[in-house]
C-alpha positions as CSV (number, residue, x, y, z in Angstrom):
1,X,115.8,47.6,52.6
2,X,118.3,48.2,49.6
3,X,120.3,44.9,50.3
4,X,122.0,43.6,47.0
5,X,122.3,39.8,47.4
6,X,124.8,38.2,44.9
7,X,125.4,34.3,43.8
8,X,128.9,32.9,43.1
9,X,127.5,30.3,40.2
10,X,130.7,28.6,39.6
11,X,131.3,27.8,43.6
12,X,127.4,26.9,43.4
13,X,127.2,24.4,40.7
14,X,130.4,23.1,41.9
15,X,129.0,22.2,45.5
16,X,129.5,18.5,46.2
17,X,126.5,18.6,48.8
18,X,123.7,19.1,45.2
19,X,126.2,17.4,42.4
20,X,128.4,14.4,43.7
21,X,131.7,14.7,42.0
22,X,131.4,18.0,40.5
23,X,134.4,18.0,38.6
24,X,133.5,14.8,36.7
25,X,132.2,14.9,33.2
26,X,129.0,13.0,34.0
27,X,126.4,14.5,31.6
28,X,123.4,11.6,32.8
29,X,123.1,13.5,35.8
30,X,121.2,16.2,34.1
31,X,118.4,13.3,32.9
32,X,116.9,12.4,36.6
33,X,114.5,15.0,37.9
34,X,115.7,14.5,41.8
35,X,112.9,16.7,43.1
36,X,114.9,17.0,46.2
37,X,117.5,19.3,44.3
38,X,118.0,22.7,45.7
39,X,116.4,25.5,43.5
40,X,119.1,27.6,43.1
41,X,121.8,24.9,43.0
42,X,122.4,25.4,38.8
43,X,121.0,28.7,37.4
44,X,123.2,28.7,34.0
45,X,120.6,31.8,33.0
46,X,120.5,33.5,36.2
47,X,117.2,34.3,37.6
48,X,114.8,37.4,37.7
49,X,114.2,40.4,36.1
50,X,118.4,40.4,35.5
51,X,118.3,36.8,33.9
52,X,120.1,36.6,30.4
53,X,118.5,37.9,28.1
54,X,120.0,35.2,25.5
55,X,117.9,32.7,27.3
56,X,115.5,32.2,24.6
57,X,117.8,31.9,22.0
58,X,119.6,29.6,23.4
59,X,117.2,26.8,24.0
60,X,116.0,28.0,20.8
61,X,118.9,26.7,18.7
62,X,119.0,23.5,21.0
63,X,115.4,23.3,20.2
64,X,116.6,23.3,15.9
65,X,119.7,21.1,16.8
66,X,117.8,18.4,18.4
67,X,115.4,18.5,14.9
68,X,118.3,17.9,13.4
69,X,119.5,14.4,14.7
């Protein structure tokens, strides 16, 4: 069928259920890998054939940045 299924990312990566305290600045919560995490609870790229297309790039330049420190 020609369904069109759409993601509200903000209202997703803001869920309390994946991130405890969403609102909080808490950037160690991106260093655990909790296998238990929901797929599709932070897709900053999107996903698919539709994903950014500046995906690349951007881990690209965090990739230099990092050589850097």
């Amino acid at each position: 069928p020609q369904t069109l299924i759409t993601l509200c990312h903000y209202a997703a990566s803001r869920d309390s259920r994946f991130f405890p305290a969403p609102d909080t600045f808490r950037p160690e919560r991106w260093l655990c890998r909790d296998t238990a995490r929901h797929p599709f609870a932070s897709l900053p790229f999107g996903a698919g054939t539709r994903s950014c297309v500046g995906r690349r790039v951007a881990e690209l330049e965090l990739h230099l940045a990092l050589a850097q420190v």
